[in-house]
């Protein structure tokens, strides 16, 4: 992957409610960080755009630390052009429509209702970036049910090239865990990968990316 620029998103996003509270999710960032490390190990120049995680920076990658989905999108757009984009972040689908400027206080009345607004979809935005679209755009599909069917539909809906589908049902132990059982959905079909560590998934994906770009050269 020498001479290639890879953009990777990782981790959760945080969506502020007020200055002290936020909405987030259980993503650890382990899979996205492992992918960034694997791409760098194969020679790519890597920009890793990450939400807040408790992980060391992978060696040899250029970090962009962000909080919200909108910050993550802006950092991704600023990092273009890229040959490869891998969107592994668990981006919050919604943000709070009006962030309170001060801490929301209990008033003794009804609890506050949070009105939500939809966040931009970073994967779909990169896939639709026209001339700036990375040659290979890869998304993840975190699913609890009908994992493969949902991933195939998500690939079409978001116009990306490949989807790495993973089972995030509580029984799978994926979120926060070290192992991942994935299917790779590409233009030419569906591959079931064996249960692997997140590092192994990352290295296998990075090798596949290298082979794909070499074949297309
Ligand atoms: N994604 C993104 N920006 C968003 C939401 C999701 O870039 N605002 C990306 C994720 O990084 C992942 C893919 O889209 O690569 C799929 O995320 P997932 O949570 O599985 O799907 P959603 O789009 O949230 O769809 P749904 O909640 O309906 O399953």
mmCIF file of C-alpha atoms and ligand atoms in Angstrom:
data_model
loop_
_atom_site.group_PDB
_atom_site.id
_atom_site.type_symbol
_atom_site.label_atom_id
_atom_site.label_comp_id
_atom_site.label_asym_id
_atom_site.label_seq_id
_atom_site.Cartn_x
_atom_site.Cartn_y
_atom_site.Cartn_z
ATOM 1 C CA UNK A 1 0.000 0.000 0.000
ATOM 2 C CA UNK A 2 2.998 2.315 -0.339
ATOM 3 C CA UNK A 3 1.970 5.559 -1.995
ATOM 4 C CA UNK A 4 -1.702 5.160 -0.993
ATOM 5 C CA UNK A 5 -3.587 7.385 1.421
ATOM 6 C CA UNK A 6 -6.125 5.630 3.643
ATOM 7 C CA UNK A 7 -8.752 7.438 5.700
ATOM 8 C CA UNK A 8 -10.150 5.440 8.633
ATOM 9 C CA UNK A 9 -12.904 6.395 11.086
ATOM 10 C CA UNK A 10 -13.027 4.740 14.496
ATOM 11 C CA UNK A 11 -14.649 4.856 17.904
ATOM 12 C CA UNK A 12 -17.949 6.305 19.050
ATOM 13 C CA UNK A 13 -19.114 9.859 18.653
ATOM 14 C CA UNK A 14 -20.359 11.995 21.534
ATOM 15 C CA UNK A 15 -23.343 14.223 21.040
ATOM 16 C CA UNK A 16 -23.683 16.944 23.643
ATOM 17 C CA UNK A 17 -26.899 17.417 25.619
ATOM 18 C CA UNK A 18 -25.541 20.285 27.700
ATOM 19 C CA UNK A 19 -21.985 21.229 28.791
ATOM 20 C CA UNK A 20 -21.728 18.210 31.128
ATOM 21 C CA UNK A 21 -23.784 15.458 29.486
ATOM 22 C CA UNK A 22 -23.736 13.609 26.205
ATOM 23 C CA UNK A 23 -25.209 10.708 24.228
ATOM 24 C CA UNK A 24 -22.735 8.062 23.106
ATOM 25 C CA UNK A 25 -22.499 4.323 22.429
ATOM 26 C CA UNK A 26 -20.464 1.281 23.415
ATOM 27 C CA UNK A 27 -17.897 1.300 20.592
ATOM 28 C CA UNK A 28 -14.372 0.711 21.934
ATOM 29 C CA UNK A 29 -12.635 1.747 18.698
ATOM 30 C CA UNK A 30 -10.578 -1.433 18.734
ATOM 31 C CA UNK A 31 -11.549 -2.625 15.251
ATOM 32 C CA UNK A 32 -11.078 0.763 13.583
ATOM 33 C CA UNK A 33 -7.751 1.379 15.305
ATOM 34 C CA UNK A 34 -6.568 -2.128 14.331
ATOM 35 C CA UNK A 35 -7.480 -1.433 10.689
ATOM 36 C CA UNK A 36 -5.563 1.845 10.735
ATOM 37 C CA UNK A 37 -2.532 0.030 12.205
ATOM 38 C CA UNK A 38 -2.743 -2.787 9.620
ATOM 39 C CA UNK A 39 -2.984 -0.377 6.674
ATOM 40 C CA UNK A 40 0.011 1.558 8.010
ATOM 41 C CA UNK A 41 1.950 -1.693 8.523
ATOM 42 C CA UNK A 42 1.370 -2.469 4.825
ATOM 43 C CA UNK A 43 2.837 0.900 3.852
ATOM 44 C CA UNK A 44 -0.188 3.198 3.469
ATOM 45 C CA UNK A 45 -0.201 6.758 4.744
ATOM 46 C CA UNK A 46 -3.083 6.631 7.208
ATOM 47 C CA UNK A 47 -5.288 9.380 8.619
ATOM 48 C CA UNK A 48 -7.280 8.061 11.589
ATOM 49 C CA UNK A 49 -10.299 10.161 12.555
ATOM 50 C CA UNK A 50 -11.438 8.934 15.940
ATOM 51 C CA UNK A 51 -14.041 9.709 18.541
ATOM 52 C CA UNK A 52 -13.080 9.471 22.248
ATOM 53 C CA UNK A 53 -11.501 6.070 23.012
ATOM 54 C CA UNK A 54 -9.231 4.586 25.673
ATOM 55 C CA UNK A 55 -6.654 3.240 23.240
ATOM 56 C CA UNK A 56 -3.093 4.227 22.362
ATOM 57 C CA UNK A 57 -2.591 5.869 18.970
ATOM 58 C CA UNK A 58 -1.632 3.152 16.463
ATOM 59 C CA UNK A 59 1.981 3.457 15.346
ATOM 60 C CA UNK A 60 2.651 5.427 12.189
ATOM 61 C CA UNK A 61 -0.801 6.980 11.720
ATOM 62 C CA UNK A 62 -1.798 10.611 11.651
ATOM 63 C CA UNK A 63 -4.504 11.204 14.297
ATOM 64 C CA UNK A 64 -7.508 13.523 14.110
ATOM 65 C CA UNK A 65 -9.408 13.507 17.419
ATOM 66 C CA UNK A 66 -13.070 14.499 17.258
ATOM 67 C CA UNK A 67 -16.167 14.327 19.440
ATOM 68 C CA UNK A 68 -19.373 14.676 17.448
ATOM 69 C CA UNK A 69 -20.521 13.178 14.143
ATOM 70 C CA UNK A 70 -20.434 16.590 12.525
ATOM 71 C CA UNK A 71 -16.823 17.112 13.672
ATOM 72 C CA UNK A 72 -15.961 13.650 12.326
ATOM 73 C CA UNK A 73 -17.432 14.458 8.909
ATOM 74 C CA UNK A 74 -15.548 17.764 8.732
ATOM 75 C CA UNK A 75 -12.249 16.042 9.654
ATOM 76 C CA UNK A 76 -12.848 13.358 7.004
ATOM 77 C CA UNK A 77 -13.614 15.906 4.303
ATOM 78 C CA UNK A 78 -10.520 17.889 5.264
ATOM 79 C CA UNK A 79 -8.399 14.716 4.943
ATOM 80 C CA UNK A 80 -9.401 14.071 1.310
ATOM 81 C CA UNK A 81 -8.154 13.124 -1.226
ATOM 82 C CA UNK A 82 -7.744 9.502 -0.198
ATOM 83 C CA UNK A 83 -7.441 6.263 -2.161
ATOM 84 C CA UNK A 84 -9.185 4.201 0.506
ATOM 85 C CA UNK A 85 -11.824 5.049 3.110
ATOM 86 C CA UNK A 86 -12.754 2.603 5.865
ATOM 87 C CA UNK A 87 -15.643 3.798 8.029
ATOM 88 C CA UNK A 88 -15.440 1.745 11.209
ATOM 89 C CA UNK A 89 -16.732 4.416 13.587
ATOM 90 C CA UNK A 90 -19.988 3.877 15.437
ATOM 91 C CA UNK A 91 -21.347 7.277 14.508
ATOM 92 C CA UNK A 92 -24.336 8.436 16.558
ATOM 93 C CA UNK A 93 -27.331 8.450 14.244
ATOM 94 C CA UNK A 94 -28.847 11.397 16.091
ATOM 95 C CA UNK A 95 -27.697 14.454 17.955
ATOM 96 C CA UNK A 96 -29.632 16.661 20.339
ATOM 97 C CA UNK A 97 -31.390 19.288 18.230
ATOM 98 C CA UNK A 98 -30.718 22.179 20.635
ATOM 99 C CA UNK A 99 -27.714 21.794 22.924
ATOM 100 C CA UNK A 100 -28.458 23.608 26.210
ATOM 101 C CA UNK A 101 -25.888 26.363 26.831
ATOM 102 C CA UNK A 102 -25.841 25.644 30.604
ATOM 103 C CA UNK A 103 -26.361 22.532 32.741
ATOM 104 C CA UNK A 104 -29.991 21.429 32.596
ATOM 105 C CA UNK A 105 -31.331 21.548 36.185
ATOM 106 C CA UNK A 106 -34.020 19.480 37.841
ATOM 107 C CA UNK A 107 -37.026 21.706 38.334
ATOM 108 C CA UNK A 108 -39.251 19.302 40.231
ATOM 109 C CA UNK A 109 -41.600 19.116 37.257
ATOM 110 C CA UNK A 110 -41.512 16.798 34.263
ATOM 111 C CA UNK A 111 -38.120 15.425 33.181
ATOM 112 C CA UNK A 112 -36.845 17.268 30.093
ATOM 113 C CA UNK A 113 -37.650 15.777 26.660
ATOM 114 C CA UNK A 114 -34.717 15.612 24.257
ATOM 115 C CA UNK A 115 -35.552 16.469 20.678
ATOM 116 C CA UNK A 116 -33.173 14.700 18.293
ATOM 117 C CA UNK A 117 -31.938 15.646 14.822
ATOM 118 C CA UNK A 118 -30.381 13.199 12.353
ATOM 119 C CA UNK A 119 -26.622 13.312 11.942
ATOM 120 C CA UNK A 120 -24.904 13.330 8.555
ATOM 121 C CA UNK A 121 -23.935 9.884 7.277
ATOM 122 C CA UNK A 122 -20.167 9.963 6.820
ATOM 123 C CA UNK A 123 -19.939 6.725 4.826
ATOM 124 C CA UNK A 124 -22.693 7.790 2.427
ATOM 125 C CA UNK A 125 -21.194 11.268 2.087
ATOM 126 C CA UNK A 126 -17.734 9.886 1.201
ATOM 127 C CA UNK A 127 -19.343 7.418 -1.239
ATOM 128 C CA UNK A 128 -21.092 10.298 -2.996
ATOM 129 C CA UNK A 129 -18.093 12.633 -3.071
ATOM 130 C CA UNK A 130 -17.871 12.753 -6.896
ATOM 131 C CA UNK A 131 -14.306 13.423 -8.042
ATOM 132 C CA UNK A 132 -13.120 13.323 -4.429
ATOM 133 C CA UNK A 133 -14.603 9.844 -3.836
ATOM 134 C CA UNK A 134 -11.918 7.442 -2.621
ATOM 135 C CA UNK A 135 -11.392 4.572 -5.090
ATOM 136 C CA UNK A 136 -12.387 2.007 -2.484
ATOM 137 C CA UNK A 137 -14.981 2.941 0.143
ATOM 138 C CA UNK A 138 -15.626 0.361 2.853
ATOM 139 C CA UNK A 139 -18.273 0.465 5.548
ATOM 140 C CA UNK A 140 -19.245 -1.681 8.473
ATOM 141 C CA UNK A 141 -22.701 -2.981 9.219
ATOM 142 C CA UNK A 142 -23.330 -3.484 12.901
ATOM 143 C CA UNK A 143 -26.389 -5.682 13.089
ATOM 144 C CA UNK A 144 -28.174 -7.678 15.746
ATOM 145 C CA UNK A 145 -30.522 -9.539 13.335
ATOM 146 C CA UNK A 146 -30.390 -10.739 9.687
ATOM 147 C CA UNK A 147 -26.737 -9.696 9.554
ATOM 148 C CA UNK A 148 -25.926 -10.559 5.919
ATOM 149 C CA UNK A 149 -29.226 -9.419 4.340
ATOM 150 C CA UNK A 150 -29.001 -6.108 6.146
ATOM 151 C CA UNK A 151 -25.371 -5.685 5.051
ATOM 152 C CA UNK A 152 -26.186 -6.345 1.395
ATOM 153 C CA UNK A 153 -28.971 -3.747 1.572
ATOM 154 C CA UNK A 154 -26.706 -1.279 3.397
ATOM 155 C CA UNK A 155 -24.010 -1.586 0.684
ATOM 156 C CA UNK A 156 -26.534 -0.506 -1.952
ATOM 157 C CA UNK A 157 -28.153 2.182 0.150
ATOM 158 C CA UNK A 158 -24.869 3.847 1.097
ATOM 159 C CA UNK A 159 -23.226 3.312 -2.326
ATOM 160 C CA UNK A 160 -20.018 1.980 -0.856
ATOM 161 C CA UNK A 161 -17.873 -0.741 -2.442
ATOM 162 C CA UNK A 162 -17.536 -3.231 0.384
ATOM 163 C CA UNK A 163 -19.294 -3.840 3.686
ATOM 164 C CA UNK A 164 -17.785 -5.683 6.612
ATOM 165 C CA UNK A 165 -20.824 -7.106 8.383
ATOM 166 C CA UNK A 166 -20.547 -7.934 12.041
ATOM 167 C CA UNK A 167 -22.900 -9.359 14.567
ATOM 168 C CA UNK A 168 -23.232 -7.009 17.528
ATOM 169 C CA UNK A 169 -25.979 -8.894 19.318
ATOM 170 C CA UNK A 170 -25.218 -9.008 23.059
ATOM 171 C CA UNK A 171 -24.467 -12.762 22.787
ATOM 172 C CA UNK A 172 -21.699 -12.125 20.201
ATOM 173 C CA UNK A 173 -19.501 -10.167 22.631
ATOM 174 C CA UNK A 174 -18.316 -7.942 19.740
ATOM 175 C CA UNK A 175 -18.810 -4.538 21.344
ATOM 176 C CA UNK A 176 -15.875 -3.983 23.651
ATOM 177 C CA UNK A 177 -14.627 -7.526 23.107
ATOM 178 C CA UNK A 178 -11.534 -8.700 21.273
ATOM 179 C CA UNK A 179 -13.073 -11.062 18.695
ATOM 180 C CA UNK A 180 -15.145 -10.474 15.646
ATOM 181 C CA UNK A 181 -17.000 -12.843 13.320
ATOM 182 C CA UNK A 182 -17.594 -11.011 10.071
ATOM 183 C CA UNK A 183 -18.867 -11.422 6.539
ATOM 184 C CA UNK A 184 -17.275 -9.396 3.749
ATOM 185 C CA UNK A 185 -19.841 -8.206 1.204
ATOM 186 C CA UNK A 186 -18.302 -7.037 -2.077
ATOM 187 C CA UNK A 187 -19.520 -6.430 -5.623
ATOM 188 C CA UNK A 188 -18.820 -10.093 -6.372
ATOM 189 C CA UNK A 189 -20.453 -11.793 -3.429
ATOM 190 C CA UNK A 190 -20.407 -12.646 0.249
ATOM 191 C CA UNK A 191 -17.489 -14.222 2.098
ATOM 192 C CA UNK A 192 -17.889 -15.733 5.559
ATOM 193 C CA UNK A 193 -14.691 -15.231 7.531
ATOM 194 C CA UNK A 194 -13.900 -17.499 10.463
ATOM 195 C CA UNK A 195 -13.962 -16.078 14.017
ATOM 196 C CA UNK A 196 -10.842 -13.928 14.266
ATOM 197 C CA UNK A 197 -9.335 -11.449 16.644
ATOM 198 C CA UNK A 198 -9.958 -7.820 15.709
ATOM 199 C CA UNK A 199 -6.249 -7.555 14.761
ATOM 200 C CA UNK A 200 -6.619 -10.539 12.425
ATOM 201 C CA UNK A 201 -9.764 -9.092 10.821
ATOM 202 C CA UNK A 202 -7.841 -5.852 10.312
ATOM 203 C CA UNK A 203 -4.815 -7.503 8.700
ATOM 204 C CA UNK A 204 -6.960 -9.694 6.450
ATOM 205 C CA UNK A 205 -8.952 -6.652 5.338
ATOM 206 C CA UNK A 206 -5.794 -4.595 4.736
ATOM 207 C CA UNK A 207 -4.329 -7.404 2.574
ATOM 208 C CA UNK A 208 -7.577 -7.651 0.589
ATOM 209 C CA UNK A 209 -7.498 -3.903 0.019
ATOM 210 C CA UNK A 210 -3.892 -4.125 -1.206
ATOM 211 C CA UNK A 211 -4.708 -6.989 -3.602
ATOM 212 C CA UNK A 212 -7.783 -5.195 -4.928
ATOM 213 C CA UNK A 213 -5.938 -1.959 -5.640
ATOM 214 C CA UNK A 214 -2.983 -3.823 -7.201
ATOM 215 C CA UNK A 215 -5.340 -5.775 -9.503
ATOM 216 C CA UNK A 216 -7.136 -2.592 -10.553
ATOM 217 C CA UNK A 217 -3.929 -0.706 -11.297
HETATM 218 N N1 LIG B 1 -22.009 5.500 9.417
HETATM 219 C C1 LIG B 1 -21.508 6.758 9.140
HETATM 220 N N2 LIG B 1 -22.198 7.862 9.545
HETATM 221 C C2 LIG B 1 -23.373 7.726 10.211
HETATM 222 C C3 LIG B 1 -23.897 6.444 10.503
HETATM 223 C C4 LIG B 1 -23.182 5.349 10.097
HETATM 224 O O1 LIG B 1 -20.432 6.866 8.532
HETATM 225 N N3 LIG B 1 -24.017 8.824 10.586
HETATM 226 C C5 LIG B 1 -21.277 4.335 8.914
HETATM 227 C C6 LIG B 1 -20.604 3.482 9.960
HETATM 228 O O2 LIG B 1 -19.280 3.912 10.203
HETATM 229 C C7 LIG B 1 -20.625 2.117 9.289
HETATM 230 C C8 LIG B 1 -21.889 2.145 8.456
HETATM 231 O O3 LIG B 1 -22.198 3.511 8.283
HETATM 232 O O4 LIG B 1 -19.543 1.972 8.391
HETATM 233 C C9 LIG B 1 -23.071 1.429 8.994
HETATM 234 O O5 LIG B 1 -23.375 1.799 10.290
HETATM 235 P P1 LIG B 1 -24.598 1.122 11.048
HETATM 236 O O6 LIG B 1 -24.676 1.687 12.413
HETATM 237 O O7 LIG B 1 -24.536 -0.369 10.887
HETATM 238 O O8 LIG B 1 -25.815 1.561 10.155
HETATM 239 P P2 LIG B 1 -26.749 2.794 10.177
HETATM 240 O O9 LIG B 1 -26.466 3.642 9.016
HETATM 241 O O10 LIG B 1 -26.723 3.470 11.499
HETATM 242 O O11 LIG B 1 -28.152 2.108 9.888
HETATM 243 P P3 LIG B 1 -29.173 1.414 10.893
HETATM 244 O O12 LIG B 1 -29.030 2.130 12.209
HETATM 245 O O13 LIG B 1 -30.468 1.644 10.236
HETATM 246 O O14 LIG B 1 -28.788 -0.030 10.945
#
